[in-house]
Amino acid sequence: MKKELIFLGPPACGKGTQTNRLSEYLGFPHIDTGSLLRAEIASGSEEGQTAKSFIDKGQLVPIELVARIIAKKLAGEDCKNGYVLDGFPRSLEQAEELEAINKQVDGDSPVSFKAIYFDIDTQILLERIIYRQSCPVCGEIYNKKFKPSKVENICDKCNVELKTRADDNAETAKARFDTYFEQTAPLVKFYQDKGVLYKIDANGSIDEVWERLLAVVNS
Ligand code: AMP
């Protein structure tokens, strides 16, 4: 049966690292709205310019823009056995939009839909964001304080200069947490009420969280 996996959790809760690994493990596409929007900005398109003005403020990009990108991806042939969707939905309105998109793509075929919630102690997350760096080539995520590269600012694997996301500054990060608690956190109850919420403890090492994630995905 097709596996539709979506992920909830506050900024920097470790979803990106785990969902990247999960998509490789399952052989399903990793659809990450934040990265898709950053690619749109890098392309210099008008939509990218619009997205940037919201991302820089830590706010949600308008639903029309994100939904168009997601609908196209989810209808792709590569999603026919399943997908790993990271960063969408991020509001109740988007959750309803996702239901409509899935219905359109799947029709009456049975699917296994799981909303996996990364439950984590939020105090440490701001520091995870402010010190975060990533490799523009392989996507590996580092942290200047908690997981530094062997040579400062250089990827251990690719030997290229690490990048810091424009929205990973203290001011924007704080706004992203406000947006998360106001608009995204209510989705936990939304999916719980539907009986499709799976909560995992996201405190701990990458490998510990991975084991917990696999247990839920394979359940
Ligand atoms: P992320 O890479 O997931 O931390 O997302 C970075 C930024 O992209 C967010 O702070 C939002 O401004 C924007 N963004 C990502 N996903 C969505 C979404 N589903 N809806 C609206 N905006 C989004």
PDB file of C-alpha atoms and ligand atoms in Angstrom:
ATOM      1  CA  MET A   1       0.000   0.000   0.000  1.00  0.00           C
ATOM      2  CA  LYS A   2       1.185   3.536  -0.754  1.00  0.00           C
ATOM      3  CA  LYS A   3       2.822   5.155   2.290  1.00  0.00           C
ATOM      4  CA  GLU A   4       2.136   8.847   2.816  1.00  0.00           C
ATOM      5  CA  LEU A   5       4.317  10.245   5.575  1.00  0.00           C
ATOM      6  CA  ILE A   6       4.165  13.784   6.887  1.00  0.00           C
ATOM      7  CA  PHE A   7       6.163  15.313   9.736  1.00  0.00           C
ATOM      8  CA  LEU A   8       5.375  17.791  12.463  1.00  0.00           C
ATOM      9  CA  GLY A   9       7.681  19.447  14.947  1.00  0.00           C
ATOM     10  CA  PRO A  10       9.220  22.824  15.835  1.00  0.00           C
ATOM     11  CA  PRO A  11      12.023  24.422  13.790  1.00  0.00           C
ATOM     12  CA  ALA A  12      15.360  22.570  14.123  1.00  0.00           C
ATOM     13  CA  CYS A  13      13.791  19.547  15.847  1.00  0.00           C
ATOM     14  CA  GLY A  14      15.845  17.258  13.589  1.00  0.00           C
ATOM     15  CA  LYS A  15      13.147  16.495  11.006  1.00  0.00           C
ATOM     16  CA  GLY A  16      15.369  17.449   8.073  1.00  0.00           C
ATOM     17  CA  THR A  17      18.166  15.060   9.009  1.00  0.00           C
ATOM     18  CA  GLN A  18      15.821  12.178   9.770  1.00  0.00           C
ATOM     19  CA  THR A  19      13.521  12.612   6.776  1.00  0.00           C
ATOM     20  CA  ASN A  20      16.496  12.782   4.399  1.00  0.00           C
ATOM     21  CA  ARG A  21      17.688   9.467   5.755  1.00  0.00           C
ATOM     22  CA  LEU A  22      14.190   8.017   5.692  1.00  0.00           C
ATOM     23  CA  SER A  23      13.613   8.910   2.059  1.00  0.00           C
ATOM     24  CA  GLU A  24      16.818   7.074   1.108  1.00  0.00           C
ATOM     25  CA  TYR A  25      15.835   4.098   3.257  1.00  0.00           C
ATOM     26  CA  LEU A  26      12.343   3.806   1.755  1.00  0.00           C
ATOM     27  CA  GLY A  27      13.262   4.921  -1.767  1.00  0.00           C
ATOM     28  CA  PHE A  28      10.537   7.575  -1.726  1.00  0.00           C
ATOM     29  CA  PRO A  29      11.067  11.219  -2.724  1.00  0.00           C
ATOM     30  CA  HIS A  30      11.957  13.641   0.057  1.00  0.00           C
ATOM     31  CA  ILE A  31       9.765  16.668  -0.480  1.00  0.00           C
ATOM     32  CA  ASP A  32      10.887  19.524   1.713  1.00  0.00           C
ATOM     33  CA  THR A  33       8.999  22.776   1.230  1.00  0.00           C
ATOM     34  CA  GLY A  34      11.694  24.956   2.852  1.00  0.00           C
ATOM     35  CA  SER A  35      14.337  23.694   0.390  1.00  0.00           C
ATOM     36  CA  LEU A  36      11.942  23.963  -2.559  1.00  0.00           C
ATOM     37  CA  LEU A  37      11.211  27.572  -1.632  1.00  0.00           C
ATOM     38  CA  ARG A  38      14.913  28.378  -1.216  1.00  0.00           C
ATOM     39  CA  ALA A  39      15.532  26.885  -4.687  1.00  0.00           C
ATOM     40  CA  GLU A  40      12.751  29.101  -6.035  1.00  0.00           C
ATOM     41  CA  ILE A  41      14.461  32.138  -4.492  1.00  0.00           C
ATOM     42  CA  ALA A  42      17.817  31.098  -5.968  1.00  0.00           C
ATOM     43  CA  SER A  43      16.226  30.802  -9.425  1.00  0.00           C
ATOM     44  CA  GLY A  44      15.375  34.512  -9.256  1.00  0.00           C
ATOM     45  CA  SER A  45      11.699  33.954 -10.136  1.00  0.00           C
ATOM     46  CA  GLU A  46       8.927  36.312  -9.137  1.00  0.00           C
ATOM     47  CA  GLU A  47       7.433  33.613  -6.880  1.00  0.00           C
ATOM     48  CA  GLY A  48      10.835  33.270  -5.228  1.00  0.00           C
ATOM     49  CA  GLN A  49      10.902  37.012  -4.536  1.00  0.00           C
ATOM     50  CA  THR A  50       7.454  36.805  -2.945  1.00  0.00           C
ATOM     51  CA  ALA A  51       8.485  33.771  -0.860  1.00  0.00           C
ATOM     52  CA  LYS A  52      11.649  35.515   0.326  1.00  0.00           C
ATOM     53  CA  SER A  53       9.745  38.445   1.806  1.00  0.00           C
ATOM     54  CA  PHE A  54       7.845  36.021   4.093  1.00  0.00           C
ATOM     55  CA  ILE A  55      10.744  33.679   4.862  1.00  0.00           C
ATOM     56  CA  ASP A  56      12.924  36.628   5.958  1.00  0.00           C
ATOM     57  CA  LYS A  57      10.254  37.542   8.521  1.00  0.00           C
ATOM     58  CA  GLY A  58       9.820  33.975   9.759  1.00  0.00           C
ATOM     59  CA  GLN A  59       6.244  33.881   8.465  1.00  0.00           C
ATOM     60  CA  LEU A  60       4.431  31.335   6.341  1.00  0.00           C
ATOM     61  CA  VAL A  61       4.573  31.910   2.609  1.00  0.00           C
ATOM     62  CA  PRO A  62       1.040  32.312   1.114  1.00  0.00           C
ATOM     63  CA  ILE A  63      -0.726  28.980   0.747  1.00  0.00           C
ATOM     64  CA  GLU A  64      -1.425  29.379  -3.008  1.00  0.00           C
ATOM     65  CA  LEU A  65       2.286  29.478  -3.723  1.00  0.00           C
ATOM     66  CA  VAL A  66       3.266  26.498  -1.549  1.00  0.00           C
ATOM     67  CA  ALA A  67       0.240  24.390  -2.497  1.00  0.00           C
ATOM     68  CA  ARG A  68       1.002  24.788  -6.210  1.00  0.00           C
ATOM     69  CA  ILE A  69       4.549  23.500  -5.695  1.00  0.00           C
ATOM     70  CA  ILE A  70       3.403  20.601  -3.500  1.00  0.00           C
ATOM     71  CA  ALA A  71       0.502  19.539  -5.729  1.00  0.00           C
ATOM     72  CA  LYS A  72       2.890  19.226  -8.669  1.00  0.00           C
ATOM     73  CA  LYS A  73       5.391  17.167  -6.670  1.00  0.00           C
ATOM     74  CA  LEU A  74       2.818  14.805  -5.138  1.00  0.00           C
ATOM     75  CA  ALA A  75       1.294  14.075  -8.525  1.00  0.00           C
ATOM     76  CA  GLY A  76       4.716  12.958  -9.798  1.00  0.00           C
ATOM     77  CA  GLU A  77       5.247   9.374 -10.956  1.00  0.00           C
ATOM     78  CA  ASP A  78       8.072   8.996  -8.392  1.00  0.00           C
ATOM     79  CA  CYS A  79       5.507   9.384  -5.559  1.00  0.00           C
ATOM     80  CA  LYS A  80       3.336   6.500  -6.645  1.00  0.00           C
ATOM     81  CA  ASN A  81       4.564   4.158  -3.876  1.00  0.00           C
ATOM     82  CA  GLY A  82       4.839   6.853  -1.266  1.00  0.00           C
ATOM     83  CA  TYR A  83       6.390  10.121  -0.164  1.00  0.00           C
ATOM     84  CA  VAL A  84       8.233  11.712   2.725  1.00  0.00           C
ATOM     85  CA  LEU A  85       6.749  15.185   3.070  1.00  0.00           C
ATOM     86  CA  ASP A  86       8.654  17.553   5.330  1.00  0.00           C
ATOM     87  CA  GLY A  87       7.410  21.071   6.069  1.00  0.00           C
ATOM     88  CA  PHE A  88       3.882  20.777   4.696  1.00  0.00           C
ATOM     89  CA  PRO A  89       1.264  21.167   6.045  1.00  0.00           C
ATOM     90  CA  ARG A  90       2.090  23.960   8.444  1.00  0.00           C
ATOM     91  CA  SER A  91      -1.431  25.220   9.206  1.00  0.00           C
ATOM     92  CA  LEU A  92      -4.949  23.826   9.390  1.00  0.00           C
ATOM     93  CA  GLU A  93      -5.711  25.416   6.045  1.00  0.00           C
ATOM     94  CA  GLN A  94      -2.727  23.603   4.517  1.00  0.00           C
ATOM     95  CA  ALA A  95      -3.781  20.311   6.133  1.00  0.00           C
ATOM     96  CA  GLU A  96      -7.139  20.608   4.382  1.00  0.00           C
ATOM     97  CA  GLU A  97      -5.386  21.458   1.144  1.00  0.00           C
ATOM     98  CA  LEU A  98      -3.207  18.340   1.509  1.00  0.00           C
ATOM     99  CA  GLU A  99      -6.314  16.187   1.937  1.00  0.00           C
ATOM    100  CA  ALA A 100      -7.718  17.630  -1.284  1.00  0.00           C
ATOM    101  CA  ILE A 101      -4.454  17.034  -3.177  1.00  0.00           C
ATOM    102  CA  ASN A 102      -4.180  13.444  -1.903  1.00  0.00           C
ATOM    103  CA  LYS A 103      -7.765  12.736  -2.874  1.00  0.00           C
ATOM    104  CA  GLN A 104      -7.153  14.065  -6.343  1.00  0.00           C
ATOM    105  CA  VAL A 105      -4.004  11.961  -6.791  1.00  0.00           C
ATOM    106  CA  ASP A 106      -5.122   8.740  -5.023  1.00  0.00           C
ATOM    107  CA  GLY A 107      -8.821   8.646  -5.838  1.00  0.00           C
ATOM    108  CA  ASP A 108     -10.338   5.753  -3.856  1.00  0.00           C
ATOM    109  CA  SER A 109      -7.126   3.671  -3.628  1.00  0.00           C
ATOM    110  CA  PRO A 110      -6.267   2.667  -0.063  1.00  0.00           C
ATOM    111  CA  VAL A 111      -3.235   4.443   1.402  1.00  0.00           C
ATOM    112  CA  SER A 112      -1.376   4.393   4.698  1.00  0.00           C
ATOM    113  CA  PHE A 113      -1.179   7.974   5.973  1.00  0.00           C
ATOM    114  CA  LYS A 114       0.887   8.811   9.051  1.00  0.00           C
ATOM    115  CA  ALA A 115       1.577  12.186  10.669  1.00  0.00           C
ATOM    116  CA  ILE A 116       4.789  11.744  12.661  1.00  0.00           C
ATOM    117  CA  TYR A 117       5.302  14.301  15.390  1.00  0.00           C
ATOM    118  CA  PHE A 118       8.821  15.024  16.680  1.00  0.00           C
ATOM    119  CA  ASP A 119       8.273  15.767  20.349  1.00  0.00           C
ATOM    120  CA  ILE A 120      11.281  17.680  21.727  1.00  0.00           C
ATOM    121  CA  ASP A 121      12.427  19.908  24.530  1.00  0.00           C
ATOM    122  CA  THR A 122      12.282  23.357  22.850  1.00  0.00           C
ATOM    123  CA  GLN A 123      14.875  25.198  25.021  1.00  0.00           C
ATOM    124  CA  ILE A 124      17.849  23.898  23.039  1.00  0.00           C
ATOM    125  CA  LEU A 125      16.401  24.604  19.621  1.00  0.00           C
ATOM    126  CA  LEU A 126      17.245  28.282  19.253  1.00  0.00           C
ATOM    127  CA  GLU A 127      20.959  27.473  19.658  1.00  0.00           C
ATOM    128  CA  ARG A 128      20.661  24.659  17.158  1.00  0.00           C
ATOM    129  CA  ILE A 129      19.403  27.192  14.642  1.00  0.00           C
ATOM    130  CA  ILE A 130      21.765  30.070  15.310  1.00  0.00           C
ATOM    131  CA  TYR A 131      24.888  27.876  15.026  1.00  0.00           C
ATOM    132  CA  ARG A 132      23.594  25.718  12.160  1.00  0.00           C
ATOM    133  CA  GLN A 133      25.549  25.358   8.904  1.00  0.00           C
ATOM    134  CA  SER A 134      25.018  23.087   5.934  1.00  0.00           C
ATOM    135  CA  CYS A 135      26.929  21.870   2.915  1.00  0.00           C
ATOM    136  CA  PRO A 136      25.560  23.303  -0.357  1.00  0.00           C
ATOM    137  CA  VAL A 137      26.683  20.141  -2.176  1.00  0.00           C
ATOM    138  CA  CYS A 138      25.707  17.120  -0.042  1.00  0.00           C
ATOM    139  CA  GLY A 139      23.250  18.800   2.339  1.00  0.00           C
ATOM    140  CA  GLU A 140      25.040  17.533   5.473  1.00  0.00           C
ATOM    141  CA  ILE A 141      24.048  19.631   8.490  1.00  0.00           C
ATOM    142  CA  TYR A 142      26.650  20.858  11.004  1.00  0.00           C
ATOM    143  CA  ASN A 143      26.472  22.998  14.100  1.00  0.00           C
ATOM    144  CA  LYS A 144      29.357  25.298  15.099  1.00  0.00           C
ATOM    145  CA  LYS A 145      28.709  24.531  18.756  1.00  0.00           C
ATOM    146  CA  PHE A 146      27.274  21.005  18.927  1.00  0.00           C
ATOM    147  CA  LYS A 147      28.546  19.281  15.774  1.00  0.00           C
ATOM    148  CA  PRO A 148      31.403  21.288  14.224  1.00  0.00           C
ATOM    149  CA  SER A 149      33.086  20.332  10.943  1.00  0.00           C
ATOM    150  CA  LYS A 150      36.676  19.096  11.303  1.00  0.00           C
ATOM    151  CA  VAL A 151      38.009  22.216   9.538  1.00  0.00           C
ATOM    152  CA  GLU A 152      36.098  25.355  10.449  1.00  0.00           C
ATOM    153  CA  ASN A 153      33.437  26.266   7.832  1.00  0.00           C
ATOM    154  CA  ILE A 154      34.436  23.426   5.457  1.00  0.00           C
ATOM    155  CA  CYS A 155      32.381  20.289   4.743  1.00  0.00           C
ATOM    156  CA  ASP A 156      34.128  17.115   5.973  1.00  0.00           C
ATOM    157  CA  LYS A 157      32.956  15.171   2.924  1.00  0.00           C
ATOM    158  CA  CYS A 158      32.940  17.650   0.035  1.00  0.00           C
ATOM    159  CA  ASN A 159      35.678  20.093   1.067  1.00  0.00           C
ATOM    160  CA  VAL A 160      33.515  23.087   0.107  1.00  0.00           C
ATOM    161  CA  GLU A 161      32.570  26.104   2.196  1.00  0.00           C
ATOM    162  CA  LEU A 162      29.569  25.607   4.474  1.00  0.00           C
ATOM    163  CA  LYS A 163      26.598  27.953   4.218  1.00  0.00           C
ATOM    164  CA  THR A 164      24.350  29.498   6.835  1.00  0.00           C
ATOM    165  CA  ARG A 165      20.688  29.971   5.924  1.00  0.00           C
ATOM    166  CA  ALA A 166      19.607  33.613   5.683  1.00  0.00           C
ATOM    167  CA  ASP A 167      16.705  32.942   8.074  1.00  0.00           C
ATOM    168  CA  ASP A 168      18.884  31.247  10.701  1.00  0.00           C
ATOM    169  CA  ASN A 169      19.493  34.492  12.622  1.00  0.00           C
ATOM    170  CA  ALA A 170      18.177  35.060  16.154  1.00  0.00           C
ATOM    171  CA  GLU A 171      15.414  37.507  15.204  1.00  0.00           C
ATOM    172  CA  THR A 172      13.931  35.464  12.350  1.00  0.00           C
ATOM    173  CA  ALA A 173      14.337  32.226  14.289  1.00  0.00           C
ATOM    174  CA  LYS A 174      12.263  33.626  17.173  1.00  0.00           C
ATOM    175  CA  ALA A 175       9.536  34.632  14.723  1.00  0.00           C
ATOM    176  CA  ARG A 176       9.619  31.116  13.225  1.00  0.00           C
ATOM    177  CA  PHE A 177       8.928  29.633  16.669  1.00  0.00           C
ATOM    178  CA  ASP A 178       5.991  32.022  17.166  1.00  0.00           C
ATOM    179  CA  THR A 179       4.620  31.007  13.758  1.00  0.00           C
ATOM    180  CA  TYR A 180       5.079  27.334  14.644  1.00  0.00           C
ATOM    181  CA  PHE A 181       3.247  27.557  17.976  1.00  0.00           C
ATOM    182  CA  GLU A 182       0.408  29.675  16.578  1.00  0.00           C
ATOM    183  CA  GLN A 183      -0.217  27.963  13.255  1.00  0.00           C
ATOM    184  CA  THR A 184       1.470  24.553  13.065  1.00  0.00           C
ATOM    185  CA  ALA A 185       1.233  23.129  16.604  1.00  0.00           C
ATOM    186  CA  PRO A 186      -2.619  22.842  16.386  1.00  0.00           C
ATOM    187  CA  LEU A 187      -2.069  20.182  13.708  1.00  0.00           C
ATOM    188  CA  VAL A 188      -0.994  17.737  16.410  1.00  0.00           C
ATOM    189  CA  LYS A 189      -4.550  17.660  17.732  1.00  0.00           C
ATOM    190  CA  PHE A 190      -6.009  17.746  14.214  1.00  0.00           C
ATOM    191  CA  TYR A 191      -4.217  14.505  13.281  1.00  0.00           C
ATOM    192  CA  GLN A 192      -4.682  12.967  16.729  1.00  0.00           C
ATOM    193  CA  ASP A 193      -8.447  13.370  16.325  1.00  0.00           C
ATOM    194  CA  LYS A 194      -8.229  11.548  13.008  1.00  0.00           C
ATOM    195  CA  GLY A 195      -6.287   8.684  14.638  1.00  0.00           C
ATOM    196  CA  VAL A 196      -3.214   9.082  12.393  1.00  0.00           C
ATOM    197  CA  LEU A 197      -0.801  10.849  14.747  1.00  0.00           C
ATOM    198  CA  TYR A 198       2.406   9.023  15.784  1.00  0.00           C
ATOM    199  CA  LYS A 199       4.488  10.781  18.407  1.00  0.00           C
ATOM    200  CA  ILE A 200       8.201  10.068  18.778  1.00  0.00           C
ATOM    201  CA  ASP A 201      10.615  11.338  21.394  1.00  0.00           C
ATOM    202  CA  ALA A 202      13.010  13.523  19.357  1.00  0.00           C
ATOM    203  CA  ASN A 203      15.424  14.174  22.261  1.00  0.00           C
ATOM    204  CA  GLY A 204      18.630  12.171  21.943  1.00  0.00           C
ATOM    205  CA  SER A 205      21.239  11.286  19.347  1.00  0.00           C
ATOM    206  CA  ILE A 206      20.524  11.070  15.614  1.00  0.00           C
ATOM    207  CA  ASP A 207      20.756   7.271  15.790  1.00  0.00           C
ATOM    208  CA  GLU A 208      18.449   7.004  18.800  1.00  0.00           C
ATOM    209  CA  VAL A 209      15.790   9.128  17.117  1.00  0.00           C
ATOM    210  CA  TRP A 210      16.269   7.155  13.877  1.00  0.00           C
ATOM    211  CA  GLU A 211      15.498   3.878  15.662  1.00  0.00           C
ATOM    212  CA  ARG A 212      12.321   5.367  17.131  1.00  0.00           C
ATOM    213  CA  LEU A 213      11.326   6.707  13.733  1.00  0.00           C
ATOM    214  CA  LEU A 214      11.849   3.346  12.028  1.00  0.00           C
ATOM    215  CA  ALA A 215       9.715   1.622  14.644  1.00  0.00           C
ATOM    216  CA  VAL A 216       6.834   3.968  13.825  1.00  0.00           C
ATOM    217  CA  VAL A 217       7.288   3.813  10.037  1.00  0.00           C
ATOM    218  CA  ASN A 218       7.401   0.012  10.053  1.00  0.00           C
ATOM    219  CA  SER A 219       4.497  -0.380  12.505  1.00  0.00           C
TER     220      SER A 219
HETATM  221  P1  AMP B   1      12.154  25.290   6.833  1.00  0.00           P
HETATM  222  O1  AMP B   1      13.278  25.054   5.875  1.00  0.00           O
HETATM  223  O2  AMP B   1      11.215  24.138   6.896  1.00  0.00           O
HETATM  224  O3  AMP B   1      12.621  25.756   8.184  1.00  0.00           O
HETATM  225  O4  AMP B   1      11.290  26.506   6.221  1.00  0.00           O
HETATM  226  C1  AMP B   1      11.870  27.793   6.061  1.00  0.00           C
HETATM  227  C2  AMP B   1      10.792  28.829   5.776  1.00  0.00           C
HETATM  228  O5  AMP B   1      10.118  28.513   4.534  1.00  0.00           O
HETATM  229  C3  AMP B   1       9.675  28.919   6.798  1.00  0.00           C
HETATM  230  O6  AMP B   1      10.029  29.717   7.920  1.00  0.00           O
HETATM  231  C4  AMP B   1       8.544  29.539   5.970  1.00  0.00           C
HETATM  232  O7  AMP B   1       8.748  30.933   5.806  1.00  0.00           O
HETATM  233  C5  AMP B   1       8.744  28.878   4.606  1.00  0.00           C
HETATM  234  N1  AMP B   1       7.926  27.644   4.496  1.00  0.00           N
HETATM  235  C6  AMP B   1       8.365  26.354   4.517  1.00  0.00           C
HETATM  236  N2  AMP B   1       7.339  25.494   4.405  1.00  0.00           N
HETATM  237  C7  AMP B   1       6.220  26.252   4.324  1.00  0.00           C
HETATM  238  C8  AMP B   1       4.832  25.965   4.214  1.00  0.00           C
HETATM  239  N3  AMP B   1       4.357  24.713   4.205  1.00  0.00           N
HETATM  240  N4  AMP B   1       3.970  27.009   4.137  1.00  0.00           N
HETATM  241  C9  AMP B   1       4.394  28.257   4.150  1.00  0.00           C
HETATM  242  N5  AMP B   1       5.680  28.610   4.280  1.00  0.00           N
HETATM  243  C10 AMP B   1       6.584  27.632   4.367  1.00  0.00           C
END
